[in-house]
Every structure is written in C-alpha cells, then in structure tokens.
Amino acid sequence: MEIVDHLLFGDNVKYLQCCKCNVKLSRLDTIVLHGTGGASAVSSALYLSRPDTGVSAHVVVGRDGEIFQLLPFDVKAWHAGKSYHAGRVNLNDCSIGIELDNAGELQRVGDRFYSCFGREYSPNQVYTIEIEGRARYWHLFTEGQFKILKEVCKLLQKRYKIKYLVRHSDITSRKVDPGPAFPFEELKKSLKFN
C-alpha cells in the first residue's frame, strides 16, 4: 500500500466520493481515531459521505481490513467536532480522521450481547471492563483491522510527519470512541508515539 496524491493505493482500498468537503488543510500533524458505532464499514462509509450529513472522515477501516477512502488526506474532514488537544482547538483543521468499523458499547441481556442497532454479538467478540463498579461491554476490534490500521498510520507518519496520535475521546469529553476495547497503548508503542 502507498500514498499517491493524498490517496491510499492498494488492493484493499475502495473509494467513495464525499463532495461536501473541499477545503484544503493548511497544516497536518495529527491522526484522530474513531469508532463508527455502526453496523458495517460500508454502511458507515456511505453515511459519512452523504451530502446531507454534517460529519465525514478520511477513511473507514473495516473489520476484514478493507479500507474505504472518502476524502484525500489534504482535505479537511468533519470528524473531530468541538475539540481540544496540545493547546489547539478545532482539530478538524490539522488532522486526519480514521473511522474503525465497530459496534461500540454493547448491552448484555442474559448471556447475550446486543448493539444499539439490535445486532447480536457472540461472547468471543465482547470485551468486558468494570467502570465505577459496574461491568460494561464493548465490541472487540479484529487483528486484521488493527494490522491494516497500523500500516495506514505508518504511511501517514512518513508522508505527513504526524506528531500526534489520539482517540476521539482524548480530544472531547462528549465522546468515548473508539472505546476501552481498542488497544490504543499497543498501537502508540508500535508506532513510537509518546
């Protein structure tokens, strides 16, 4: 895989056009990781690229490692919202938004686990954590997804001199994604971010 003219090229990359975003980024030094909270990479990519929504991202990474690129990396996406990091606000102005296909927090009903959109997940796809004395359940990310994300981040680091790798939850108190099931510290360490 490689980056050419601000687009990823590789066997697993597909493109969707997101026409609502056309402002060029004047600087770029941050990657913001998100969890889609959706049913699939395709449905999330289609939603993010729709002209009638107020959100977008540069890429969506699917559970099988497929990538949907919605915007070139030098175009401002609407993924961070009201945000703050490293003394700066409005991180849309300096960041690449990567969405990871994931159902997010799950609800337990008996021995079964369900997403907010009603899909059931098997126990081997569930990450359990105790928060404030209560068990909470999250959809696990896949090894293939993590491997592709790491590869994309390495390419972005090299091409754009990325200084910061953050989660959506790191830049705003309004969000929890990509959530506690995401191995963020492992990714940071492997990419040599502080």
Short mmCIF file of N, CA and C in Angstrom, two decimals:
data_model
loop_
_atom_site.label_atom_id
_atom_site.label_comp_id
_atom_site.label_asym_id
_atom_site.label_seq_id
_atom_site.Cartn_x
_atom_site.Cartn_y
_atom_site.Cartn_z
N MET A 1 0.86 -1.18 0.00
CA MET A 1 0.00 0.00 0.00
C MET A 1 0.90 1.23 0.00
N GLU A 2 0.43 2.31 -0.65
CA GLU A 2 1.18 3.56 -0.70
C GLU A 2 0.23 4.74 -0.80
N ILE A 3 0.77 5.93 -0.54
CA ILE A 3 0.00 7.16 -0.68
C ILE A 3 0.51 7.89 -1.92
N VAL A 4 -0.41 8.18 -2.85
CA VAL A 4 -0.09 8.93 -4.07
C VAL A 4 -1.12 10.04 -4.21
N ASP A 5 -0.66 11.27 -4.35
CA ASP A 5 -1.56 12.42 -4.48
C ASP A 5 -2.62 12.45 -3.37
N HIS A 6 -2.19 12.16 -2.14
CA HIS A 6 -3.03 12.21 -0.93
C HIS A 6 -4.11 11.14 -0.89
N LEU A 7 -3.94 10.08 -1.69
CA LEU A 7 -4.87 8.95 -1.67
C LEU A 7 -4.10 7.66 -1.42
N LEU A 8 -4.74 6.74 -0.70
CA LEU A 8 -4.17 5.41 -0.50
C LEU A 8 -4.37 4.58 -1.76
N PHE A 9 -3.36 3.82 -2.11
CA PHE A 9 -3.47 2.88 -3.21
C PHE A 9 -3.06 1.51 -2.70
N GLY A 10 -3.91 0.52 -2.94
CA GLY A 10 -3.63 -0.84 -2.53
C GLY A 10 -4.80 -1.73 -2.92
N ASP A 11 -4.58 -3.03 -2.85
CA ASP A 11 -5.60 -3.99 -3.26
C ASP A 11 -6.87 -3.91 -2.43
N ASN A 12 -6.75 -3.49 -1.16
CA ASN A 12 -7.91 -3.50 -0.27
C ASN A 12 -8.57 -2.12 -0.13
N VAL A 13 -8.21 -1.15 -1.00
CA VAL A 13 -8.73 0.21 -0.90
C VAL A 13 -9.84 0.43 -1.93
N LYS A 14 -10.96 0.97 -1.44
CA LYS A 14 -12.08 1.37 -2.30
C LYS A 14 -12.33 2.85 -2.06
N TYR A 15 -12.94 3.51 -3.04
CA TYR A 15 -13.14 4.95 -2.93
C TYR A 15 -14.61 5.30 -3.01
N LEU A 16 -15.01 6.20 -2.14
CA LEU A 16 -16.33 6.82 -2.20
C LEU A 16 -16.11 8.32 -2.24
N GLN A 17 -16.89 9.01 -3.02
CA GLN A 17 -16.70 10.45 -3.13
C GLN A 17 -17.53 11.18 -2.08
N CYS A 18 -16.87 12.04 -1.35
CA CYS A 18 -17.52 12.88 -0.34
C CYS A 18 -17.39 14.32 -0.83
N CYS A 19 -18.40 14.81 -1.51
CA CYS A 19 -18.33 16.13 -2.18
C CYS A 19 -18.55 17.31 -1.24
N LYS A 20 -19.02 17.06 -0.03
CA LYS A 20 -19.36 18.18 0.86
C LYS A 20 -18.13 18.85 1.47
N CYS A 21 -16.97 18.19 1.42
CA CYS A 21 -15.75 18.73 1.99
C CYS A 21 -14.78 19.09 0.87
N ASN A 22 -14.36 20.36 0.83
CA ASN A 22 -13.45 20.76 -0.25
C ASN A 22 -12.41 21.80 0.19
N VAL A 23 -12.30 22.05 1.49
CA VAL A 23 -11.31 23.00 2.00
C VAL A 23 -9.99 22.26 2.22
N LYS A 24 -8.91 22.78 1.67
CA LYS A 24 -7.59 22.17 1.84
C LYS A 24 -7.06 22.45 3.25
N LEU A 25 -6.39 21.46 3.81
CA LEU A 25 -5.76 21.63 5.11
C LEU A 25 -4.50 22.47 4.95
N SER A 26 -4.30 23.45 5.82
CA SER A 26 -3.11 24.27 5.75
C SER A 26 -1.95 23.63 6.52
N ARG A 27 -2.27 22.78 7.48
CA ARG A 27 -1.26 22.03 8.23
C ARG A 27 -1.86 20.69 8.60
N LEU A 28 -1.00 19.74 8.87
CA LEU A 28 -1.47 18.40 9.17
C LEU A 28 -0.43 17.72 10.06
N ASP A 29 -0.81 17.44 11.32
CA ASP A 29 0.15 16.81 12.21
C ASP A 29 -0.47 15.80 13.17
N THR A 30 -1.77 15.49 12.99
CA THR A 30 -2.47 14.65 13.95
C THR A 30 -3.33 13.61 13.24
N ILE A 31 -3.40 12.43 13.83
CA ILE A 31 -4.36 11.40 13.42
C ILE A 31 -5.34 11.23 14.56
N VAL A 32 -6.63 11.28 14.25
CA VAL A 32 -7.68 11.06 15.25
C VAL A 32 -8.38 9.75 14.91
N LEU A 33 -8.40 8.83 15.87
CA LEU A 33 -9.04 7.53 15.70
C LEU A 33 -10.44 7.54 16.27
N HIS A 34 -11.37 6.98 15.50
CA HIS A 34 -12.78 6.94 15.88
C HIS A 34 -13.29 5.50 15.79
N GLY A 35 -14.37 5.23 16.49
CA GLY A 35 -15.14 4.01 16.30
C GLY A 35 -16.44 4.41 15.65
N THR A 36 -16.90 3.66 14.65
CA THR A 36 -18.08 4.07 13.89
C THR A 36 -19.38 3.94 14.68
N GLY A 37 -19.48 2.93 15.55
CA GLY A 37 -20.75 2.68 16.22
C GLY A 37 -21.82 2.25 15.23
N GLY A 38 -21.38 1.69 14.12
CA GLY A 38 -22.30 1.31 13.04
C GLY A 38 -22.33 -0.18 12.78
N ALA A 39 -23.17 -0.56 11.81
CA ALA A 39 -23.40 -1.97 11.51
C ALA A 39 -22.33 -2.57 10.61
N SER A 40 -21.67 -1.75 9.77
CA SER A 40 -20.64 -2.26 8.87
C SER A 40 -19.79 -1.11 8.35
N ALA A 41 -18.64 -1.46 7.80
CA ALA A 41 -17.77 -0.43 7.22
C ALA A 41 -18.46 0.24 6.04
N VAL A 42 -19.14 -0.54 5.22
CA VAL A 42 -19.83 0.01 4.05
C VAL A 42 -20.91 0.99 4.46
N SER A 43 -21.75 0.59 5.42
CA SER A 43 -22.84 1.48 5.83
C SER A 43 -22.30 2.76 6.46
N SER A 44 -21.23 2.64 7.24
CA SER A 44 -20.64 3.83 7.85
C SER A 44 -20.01 4.74 6.80
N ALA A 45 -19.29 4.16 5.84
CA ALA A 45 -18.68 4.95 4.78
C ALA A 45 -19.74 5.67 3.95
N LEU A 46 -20.81 4.98 3.64
CA LEU A 46 -21.90 5.60 2.87
C LEU A 46 -22.53 6.75 3.66
N TYR A 47 -22.74 6.54 4.95
CA TYR A 47 -23.32 7.59 5.78
C TYR A 47 -22.40 8.81 5.85
N LEU A 48 -21.12 8.58 6.09
CA LEU A 48 -20.16 9.68 6.23
C LEU A 48 -19.98 10.46 4.92
N SER A 49 -20.23 9.83 3.79
CA SER A 49 -20.05 10.51 2.51
C SER A 49 -21.33 11.17 1.99
N ARG A 50 -22.45 10.94 2.66
CA ARG A 50 -23.71 11.55 2.20
C ARG A 50 -23.64 13.07 2.27
N PRO A 51 -24.21 13.77 1.29
CA PRO A 51 -24.15 15.23 1.29
C PRO A 51 -25.03 15.88 2.35
N ASP A 52 -25.98 15.15 2.92
CA ASP A 52 -26.91 15.74 3.88
C ASP A 52 -26.52 15.48 5.34
N THR A 53 -25.32 14.97 5.60
CA THR A 53 -24.87 14.77 6.97
C THR A 53 -23.77 15.78 7.30
N GLY A 54 -23.66 16.12 8.56
CA GLY A 54 -22.67 17.10 8.99
C GLY A 54 -21.38 16.48 9.49
N VAL A 55 -21.11 15.23 9.08
CA VAL A 55 -19.90 14.53 9.50
C VAL A 55 -19.23 13.90 8.28
N SER A 56 -17.94 13.68 8.41
CA SER A 56 -17.18 13.00 7.37
C SER A 56 -15.88 12.50 8.00
N ALA A 57 -15.12 11.75 7.24
CA ALA A 57 -13.81 11.26 7.67
C ALA A 57 -12.98 11.00 6.43
N HIS A 58 -11.71 10.78 6.64
CA HIS A 58 -10.85 10.49 5.50
C HIS A 58 -10.97 9.03 5.07
N VAL A 59 -10.92 8.13 6.05
CA VAL A 59 -11.03 6.71 5.72
C VAL A 59 -11.84 5.97 6.78
N VAL A 60 -12.41 4.84 6.35
CA VAL A 60 -13.07 3.89 7.23
C VAL A 60 -12.33 2.56 7.06
N VAL A 61 -11.89 1.97 8.18
CA VAL A 61 -11.19 0.69 8.14
C VAL A 61 -12.15 -0.39 8.61
N GLY A 62 -12.41 -1.35 7.73
CA GLY A 62 -13.35 -2.43 8.03
C GLY A 62 -12.75 -3.52 8.88
N ARG A 63 -13.60 -4.40 9.34
CA ARG A 63 -13.19 -5.48 10.24
C ARG A 63 -12.32 -6.52 9.54
N ASP A 64 -12.45 -6.64 8.23
CA ASP A 64 -11.63 -7.58 7.47
C ASP A 64 -10.41 -6.90 6.85
N GLY A 65 -10.18 -5.64 7.21
CA GLY A 65 -9.03 -4.92 6.69
C GLY A 65 -9.27 -4.14 5.42
N GLU A 66 -10.52 -4.13 4.95
CA GLU A 66 -10.81 -3.31 3.77
C GLU A 66 -10.83 -1.84 4.19
N ILE A 67 -10.47 -0.97 3.25
CA ILE A 67 -10.41 0.46 3.52
C ILE A 67 -11.29 1.19 2.52
N PHE A 68 -12.09 2.11 3.04
CA PHE A 68 -12.88 3.00 2.19
C PHE A 68 -12.31 4.40 2.38
N GLN A 69 -11.81 4.98 1.30
CA GLN A 69 -11.31 6.35 1.38
C GLN A 69 -12.38 7.29 0.86
N LEU A 70 -12.74 8.27 1.69
CA LEU A 70 -13.81 9.21 1.36
C LEU A 70 -13.26 10.56 0.91
N LEU A 71 -12.11 10.93 1.46
CA LEU A 71 -11.50 12.23 1.15
C LEU A 71 -9.99 12.08 1.00
N PRO A 72 -9.37 12.88 0.14
CA PRO A 72 -7.91 12.92 0.12
C PRO A 72 -7.41 13.43 1.47
N PHE A 73 -6.20 13.05 1.84
CA PHE A 73 -5.67 13.40 3.16
C PHE A 73 -5.36 14.89 3.31
N ASP A 74 -5.31 15.63 2.23
CA ASP A 74 -5.02 17.07 2.33
C ASP A 74 -6.29 17.92 2.36
N VAL A 75 -7.46 17.28 2.49
CA VAL A 75 -8.75 17.98 2.55
C VAL A 75 -9.30 17.86 3.97
N LYS A 76 -9.85 18.95 4.47
CA LYS A 76 -10.41 18.99 5.82
C LYS A 76 -11.69 18.14 5.90
N ALA A 77 -11.71 17.21 6.85
CA ALA A 77 -12.90 16.39 7.11
C ALA A 77 -13.58 16.90 8.37
N TRP A 78 -14.85 16.55 8.53
CA TRP A 78 -15.63 16.98 9.69
C TRP A 78 -15.80 15.79 10.64
N HIS A 79 -14.75 15.46 11.36
CA HIS A 79 -14.77 14.27 12.22
C HIS A 79 -14.53 14.59 13.69
N ALA A 80 -13.86 15.69 14.00
CA ALA A 80 -13.46 15.96 15.38
C ALA A 80 -14.47 16.81 16.15
N GLY A 81 -15.25 17.62 15.46
CA GLY A 81 -16.21 18.49 16.14
C GLY A 81 -15.49 19.49 17.04
N LYS A 82 -16.19 19.94 18.08
CA LYS A 82 -15.56 20.83 19.06
C LYS A 82 -14.51 20.00 19.80
N SER A 83 -13.25 20.38 19.62
CA SER A 83 -12.18 19.54 20.12
C SER A 83 -11.01 20.38 20.60
N TYR A 84 -10.16 19.74 21.41
CA TYR A 84 -9.02 20.42 22.01
C TYR A 84 -7.90 19.41 22.22
N HIS A 85 -6.67 19.78 21.81
CA HIS A 85 -5.51 18.94 22.07
C HIS A 85 -4.23 19.75 21.86
N ALA A 86 -3.28 19.57 22.74
CA ALA A 86 -1.96 20.20 22.64
C ALA A 86 -2.05 21.71 22.44
N GLY A 87 -2.97 22.34 23.19
CA GLY A 87 -3.11 23.79 23.12
C GLY A 87 -3.85 24.31 21.92
N ARG A 88 -4.44 23.41 21.14
CA ARG A 88 -5.17 23.83 19.94
C ARG A 88 -6.63 23.43 20.04
N VAL A 89 -7.49 24.15 19.35
CA VAL A 89 -8.91 23.82 19.27
C VAL A 89 -9.24 23.49 17.81
N ASN A 90 -10.43 22.92 17.61
CA ASN A 90 -10.91 22.59 16.26
C ASN A 90 -9.91 21.73 15.49
N LEU A 91 -9.74 20.51 15.96
CA LEU A 91 -8.75 19.61 15.37
C LEU A 91 -9.06 19.20 13.94
N ASN A 92 -10.26 19.47 13.46
CA ASN A 92 -10.52 19.23 12.04
C ASN A 92 -9.52 19.98 11.16
N ASP A 93 -9.01 21.10 11.67
CA ASP A 93 -8.12 21.97 10.90
C ASP A 93 -6.72 21.41 10.73
N CYS A 94 -6.37 20.36 11.46
CA CYS A 94 -4.98 19.87 11.38
C CYS A 94 -4.88 18.35 11.48
N SER A 95 -5.97 17.63 11.22
CA SER A 95 -5.93 16.19 11.47
C SER A 95 -6.57 15.35 10.37
N ILE A 96 -6.18 14.09 10.39
CA ILE A 96 -6.77 13.05 9.55
C ILE A 96 -7.69 12.24 10.44
N GLY A 97 -8.93 12.01 9.99
CA GLY A 97 -9.89 11.23 10.74
C GLY A 97 -9.98 9.82 10.19
N ILE A 98 -9.69 8.83 11.05
CA ILE A 98 -9.79 7.42 10.67
C ILE A 98 -10.89 6.78 11.50
N GLU A 99 -11.88 6.27 10.82
CA GLU A 99 -13.00 5.57 11.46
C GLU A 99 -12.76 4.07 11.42
N LEU A 100 -12.95 3.41 12.54
CA LEU A 100 -12.79 1.96 12.64
C LEU A 100 -14.17 1.32 12.80
N ASP A 101 -14.50 0.42 11.88
CA ASP A 101 -15.79 -0.26 11.93
C ASP A 101 -15.90 -1.05 13.23
N ASN A 102 -16.86 -0.66 14.06
CA ASN A 102 -17.03 -1.29 15.36
C ASN A 102 -18.39 -0.88 15.92
N ALA A 103 -19.07 -1.81 16.56
CA ALA A 103 -20.41 -1.54 17.09
C ALA A 103 -20.39 -0.70 18.37
N GLY A 104 -19.23 -0.55 19.00
CA GLY A 104 -19.14 0.27 20.21
C GLY A 104 -19.60 -0.47 21.45
N GLU A 105 -20.24 0.28 22.35
CA GLU A 105 -20.69 -0.33 23.60
C GLU A 105 -21.88 -1.24 23.33
N LEU A 106 -21.87 -2.39 24.00
CA LEU A 106 -22.93 -3.39 23.84
C LEU A 106 -23.74 -3.51 25.13
N GLN A 107 -24.94 -3.97 24.99
CA GLN A 107 -25.81 -4.21 26.15
C GLN A 107 -25.93 -5.72 26.36
N ARG A 108 -25.84 -6.13 27.61
CA ARG A 108 -25.98 -7.55 27.93
C ARG A 108 -27.42 -7.82 28.34
N VAL A 109 -28.00 -8.85 27.74
CA VAL A 109 -29.33 -9.32 28.09
C VAL A 109 -29.21 -10.82 28.34
N GLY A 110 -29.20 -11.21 29.62
CA GLY A 110 -28.93 -12.61 29.96
C GLY A 110 -27.49 -12.94 29.57
N ASP A 111 -27.33 -13.94 28.72
CA ASP A 111 -25.99 -14.32 28.23
C ASP A 111 -25.73 -13.81 26.82
N ARG A 112 -26.54 -12.86 26.37
CA ARG A 112 -26.42 -12.35 25.00
C ARG A 112 -26.01 -10.88 25.02
N PHE A 113 -25.36 -10.46 23.92
CA PHE A 113 -24.85 -9.10 23.81
C PHE A 113 -25.38 -8.46 22.54
N TYR A 114 -25.89 -7.22 22.68
CA TYR A 114 -26.54 -6.53 21.56
C TYR A 114 -26.00 -5.11 21.40
N SER A 115 -25.92 -4.68 20.14
CA SER A 115 -25.54 -3.30 19.84
C SER A 115 -26.77 -2.40 19.97
N CYS A 116 -26.53 -1.10 19.89
CA CYS A 116 -27.64 -0.15 19.96
C CYS A 116 -28.57 -0.27 18.75
N PHE A 117 -28.09 -0.90 17.67
CA PHE A 117 -28.94 -1.09 16.49
C PHE A 117 -29.50 -2.50 16.41
N GLY A 118 -29.40 -3.25 17.53
CA GLY A 118 -30.11 -4.52 17.66
C GLY A 118 -29.39 -5.76 17.17
N ARG A 119 -28.17 -5.65 16.70
CA ARG A 119 -27.44 -6.83 16.23
C ARG A 119 -26.84 -7.57 17.43
N GLU A 120 -26.94 -8.91 17.40
CA GLU A 120 -26.36 -9.72 18.46
C GLU A 120 -24.91 -10.07 18.13
N TYR A 121 -24.07 -10.09 19.19
CA TYR A 121 -22.66 -10.42 19.04
C TYR A 121 -22.33 -11.59 19.96
N SER A 122 -21.51 -12.51 19.47
CA SER A 122 -21.15 -13.67 20.27
C SER A 122 -20.18 -13.25 21.38
N PRO A 123 -20.15 -14.00 22.49
CA PRO A 123 -19.28 -13.64 23.62
C PRO A 123 -17.81 -13.49 23.24
N ASN A 124 -17.34 -14.22 22.21
CA ASN A 124 -15.93 -14.09 21.82
C ASN A 124 -15.63 -12.79 21.07
N GLN A 125 -16.65 -11.97 20.82
CA GLN A 125 -16.46 -10.66 20.20
C GLN A 125 -16.65 -9.53 21.21
N VAL A 126 -16.69 -9.89 22.50
CA VAL A 126 -17.03 -8.92 23.53
C VAL A 126 -15.85 -8.69 24.48
N TYR A 127 -15.57 -7.44 24.74
CA TYR A 127 -14.57 -7.01 25.71
C TYR A 127 -15.32 -6.51 26.94
N THR A 128 -14.96 -7.01 28.12
CA THR A 128 -15.64 -6.62 29.35
C THR A 128 -14.68 -5.82 30.22
N ILE A 129 -15.19 -4.73 30.77
CA ILE A 129 -14.40 -3.88 31.66
C ILE A 129 -15.32 -3.41 32.79
N GLU A 130 -14.74 -3.22 33.96
CA GLU A 130 -15.52 -2.69 35.07
C GLU A 130 -15.28 -1.18 35.16
N ILE A 131 -16.34 -0.42 35.13
CA ILE A 131 -16.27 1.04 35.23
C ILE A 131 -17.21 1.46 36.35
N GLU A 132 -16.66 2.12 37.36
CA GLU A 132 -17.42 2.57 38.52
C GLU A 132 -18.22 1.44 39.16
N GLY A 133 -17.56 0.27 39.30
CA GLY A 133 -18.17 -0.86 39.96
C GLY A 133 -19.21 -1.62 39.15
N ARG A 134 -19.30 -1.31 37.87
CA ARG A 134 -20.31 -1.96 37.02
C ARG A 134 -19.64 -2.52 35.76
N ALA A 135 -19.99 -3.74 35.39
CA ALA A 135 -19.46 -4.35 34.17
C ALA A 135 -20.06 -3.64 32.95
N ARG A 136 -19.18 -3.32 32.00
CA ARG A 136 -19.63 -2.74 30.72
C ARG A 136 -19.01 -3.56 29.61
N TYR A 137 -19.69 -3.59 28.48
CA TYR A 137 -19.32 -4.50 27.40
C TYR A 137 -19.12 -3.71 26.11
N TRP A 138 -18.04 -4.08 25.39
CA TRP A 138 -17.68 -3.37 24.17
C TRP A 138 -17.34 -4.38 23.08
N HIS A 139 -17.63 -4.01 21.87
CA HIS A 139 -17.32 -4.83 20.71
C HIS A 139 -15.81 -4.82 20.49
N LEU A 140 -15.21 -6.00 20.35
CA LEU A 140 -13.78 -6.10 20.12
C LEU A 140 -13.43 -5.68 18.68
N PHE A 141 -12.24 -5.18 18.51
CA PHE A 141 -11.68 -4.90 17.18
C PHE A 141 -10.99 -6.18 16.70
N THR A 142 -10.78 -6.32 15.41
CA THR A 142 -10.16 -7.54 14.88
C THR A 142 -8.66 -7.34 14.66
N GLU A 143 -7.93 -8.46 14.63
CA GLU A 143 -6.49 -8.41 14.37
C GLU A 143 -6.21 -7.84 12.98
N GLY A 144 -7.00 -8.26 11.99
CA GLY A 144 -6.81 -7.76 10.62
C GLY A 144 -7.03 -6.26 10.53
N GLN A 145 -8.01 -5.78 11.23
CA GLN A 145 -8.31 -4.34 11.27
C GLN A 145 -7.16 -3.57 11.92
N PHE A 146 -6.65 -4.10 13.02
CA PHE A 146 -5.53 -3.47 13.73
C PHE A 146 -4.28 -3.44 12.86
N LYS A 147 -4.02 -4.55 12.16
CA LYS A 147 -2.84 -4.65 11.30
C LYS A 147 -2.89 -3.60 10.18
N ILE A 148 -4.04 -3.48 9.53
CA ILE A 148 -4.20 -2.50 8.44
C ILE A 148 -4.13 -1.08 8.99
N LEU A 149 -4.75 -0.83 10.13
CA LEU A 149 -4.69 0.50 10.73
C LEU A 149 -3.24 0.88 11.01
N LYS A 150 -2.47 -0.04 11.55
CA LYS A 150 -1.07 0.23 11.85
C LYS A 150 -0.31 0.56 10.56
N GLU A 151 -0.58 -0.16 9.50
CA GLU A 151 0.07 0.10 8.21
C GLU A 151 -0.29 1.48 7.67
N VAL A 152 -1.58 1.83 7.75
CA VAL A 152 -2.03 3.15 7.28
C VAL A 152 -1.38 4.25 8.11
N CYS A 153 -1.35 4.09 9.43
CA CYS A 153 -0.73 5.10 10.30
C CYS A 153 0.75 5.27 9.99
N LYS A 154 1.46 4.18 9.73
CA LYS A 154 2.88 4.28 9.37
C LYS A 154 3.06 5.08 8.09
N LEU A 155 2.23 4.81 7.10
CA LEU A 155 2.30 5.57 5.84
C LEU A 155 2.03 7.05 6.07
N LEU A 156 1.02 7.35 6.89
CA LEU A 156 0.68 8.74 7.18
C LEU A 156 1.80 9.43 7.97
N GLN A 157 2.39 8.71 8.92
CA GLN A 157 3.51 9.26 9.70
C GLN A 157 4.64 9.69 8.78
N LYS A 158 4.98 8.80 7.87
CA LYS A 158 6.11 9.05 6.97
C LYS A 158 5.79 10.18 5.99
N ARG A 159 4.60 10.16 5.41
CA ARG A 159 4.24 11.13 4.36
C ARG A 159 3.98 12.53 4.92
N TYR A 160 3.34 12.62 6.10
CA TYR A 160 2.90 13.92 6.61
C TYR A 160 3.60 14.36 7.90
N LYS A 161 4.58 13.62 8.36
CA LYS A 161 5.31 14.00 9.59
C LYS A 161 4.35 14.16 10.77
N ILE A 162 3.49 13.17 10.96
CA ILE A 162 2.49 13.19 12.03
C ILE A 162 3.16 13.20 13.40
N LYS A 163 2.75 14.13 14.25
CA LYS A 163 3.30 14.25 15.60
C LYS A 163 2.42 13.60 16.66
N TYR A 164 1.09 13.60 16.42
CA TYR A 164 0.16 13.15 17.46
C TYR A 164 -0.77 12.06 16.93
N LEU A 165 -0.97 11.06 17.76
CA LEU A 165 -1.96 10.01 17.51
C LEU A 165 -2.90 10.05 18.71
N VAL A 166 -4.17 10.36 18.48
CA VAL A 166 -5.14 10.50 19.57
C VAL A 166 -6.43 9.77 19.24
N ARG A 167 -7.18 9.49 20.29
CA ARG A 167 -8.52 8.94 20.14
C ARG A 167 -9.52 10.09 20.18
N HIS A 168 -10.69 9.87 19.63
CA HIS A 168 -11.74 10.89 19.69
C HIS A 168 -12.00 11.29 21.14
N SER A 169 -12.01 10.31 22.02
CA SER A 169 -12.25 10.58 23.44
C SER A 169 -11.15 11.40 24.09
N ASP A 170 -9.97 11.48 23.47
CA ASP A 170 -8.88 12.29 24.01
C ASP A 170 -9.05 13.77 23.70
N ILE A 171 -9.87 14.10 22.72
CA ILE A 171 -9.96 15.50 22.27
C ILE A 171 -11.29 16.16 22.59
N THR A 172 -12.22 15.39 23.15
CA THR A 172 -13.50 15.96 23.58
C THR A 172 -14.12 15.07 24.65
N SER A 173 -14.73 15.68 25.64
CA SER A 173 -15.39 14.90 26.69
C SER A 173 -16.75 14.38 26.24
N ARG A 174 -17.20 14.80 25.07
CA ARG A 174 -18.51 14.36 24.56
C ARG A 174 -18.48 12.94 24.02
N LYS A 175 -17.31 12.41 23.73
CA LYS A 175 -17.20 11.13 23.02
C LYS A 175 -16.43 10.10 23.83
N VAL A 176 -16.70 8.82 23.57
CA VAL A 176 -15.99 7.73 24.23
C VAL A 176 -15.26 6.82 23.23
N ASP A 177 -15.41 7.10 21.95
CA ASP A 177 -14.82 6.22 20.95
C ASP A 177 -13.32 6.49 20.75
N PRO A 178 -12.59 5.48 20.35
CA PRO A 178 -13.02 4.14 19.95
C PRO A 178 -13.33 3.19 21.10
N GLY A 179 -13.20 3.64 22.34
CA GLY A 179 -13.63 2.84 23.48
C GLY A 179 -12.52 2.00 24.09
N PRO A 180 -12.80 1.43 25.26
CA PRO A 180 -11.77 0.69 26.00
C PRO A 180 -11.35 -0.63 25.36
N ALA A 181 -12.08 -1.15 24.41
CA ALA A 181 -11.68 -2.40 23.74
C ALA A 181 -10.57 -2.17 22.72
N PHE A 182 -10.33 -0.91 22.36
CA PHE A 182 -9.31 -0.63 21.36
C PHE A 182 -7.92 -0.60 22.02
N PRO A 183 -6.95 -1.36 21.49
CA PRO A 183 -5.61 -1.44 22.09
C PRO A 183 -4.74 -0.23 21.73
N PHE A 184 -5.13 0.93 22.25
CA PHE A 184 -4.50 2.19 21.87
C PHE A 184 -3.03 2.26 22.29
N GLU A 185 -2.74 1.87 23.52
CA GLU A 185 -1.35 1.94 24.00
C GLU A 185 -0.44 1.04 23.18
N GLU A 186 -0.92 -0.11 22.79
CA GLU A 186 -0.15 -1.02 21.93
C GLU A 186 0.15 -0.37 20.58
N LEU A 187 -0.85 0.30 20.01
CA LEU A 187 -0.65 0.97 18.72
C LEU A 187 0.35 2.11 18.86
N LYS A 188 0.19 2.93 19.88
CA LYS A 188 1.12 4.05 20.11
C LYS A 188 2.56 3.55 20.26
N LYS A 189 2.72 2.50 21.02
CA LYS A 189 4.06 1.96 21.25
C LYS A 189 4.67 1.42 19.96
N SER A 190 3.88 0.68 19.19
CA SER A 190 4.41 0.09 17.96
C SER A 190 4.76 1.16 16.91
N LEU A 191 4.06 2.30 16.96
CA LEU A 191 4.33 3.39 16.02
C LEU A 191 5.30 4.43 16.60
N LYS A 192 5.74 4.19 17.85
CA LYS A 192 6.70 5.06 18.54
C LYS A 192 6.18 6.48 18.78
N PHE A 193 4.89 6.58 19.11
CA PHE A 193 4.34 7.85 19.58
C PHE A 193 4.53 7.92 21.08
N ASN A 194 4.73 9.10 21.62
CA ASN A 194 4.89 9.25 23.07
C ASN A 194 3.56 9.11 23.77
#
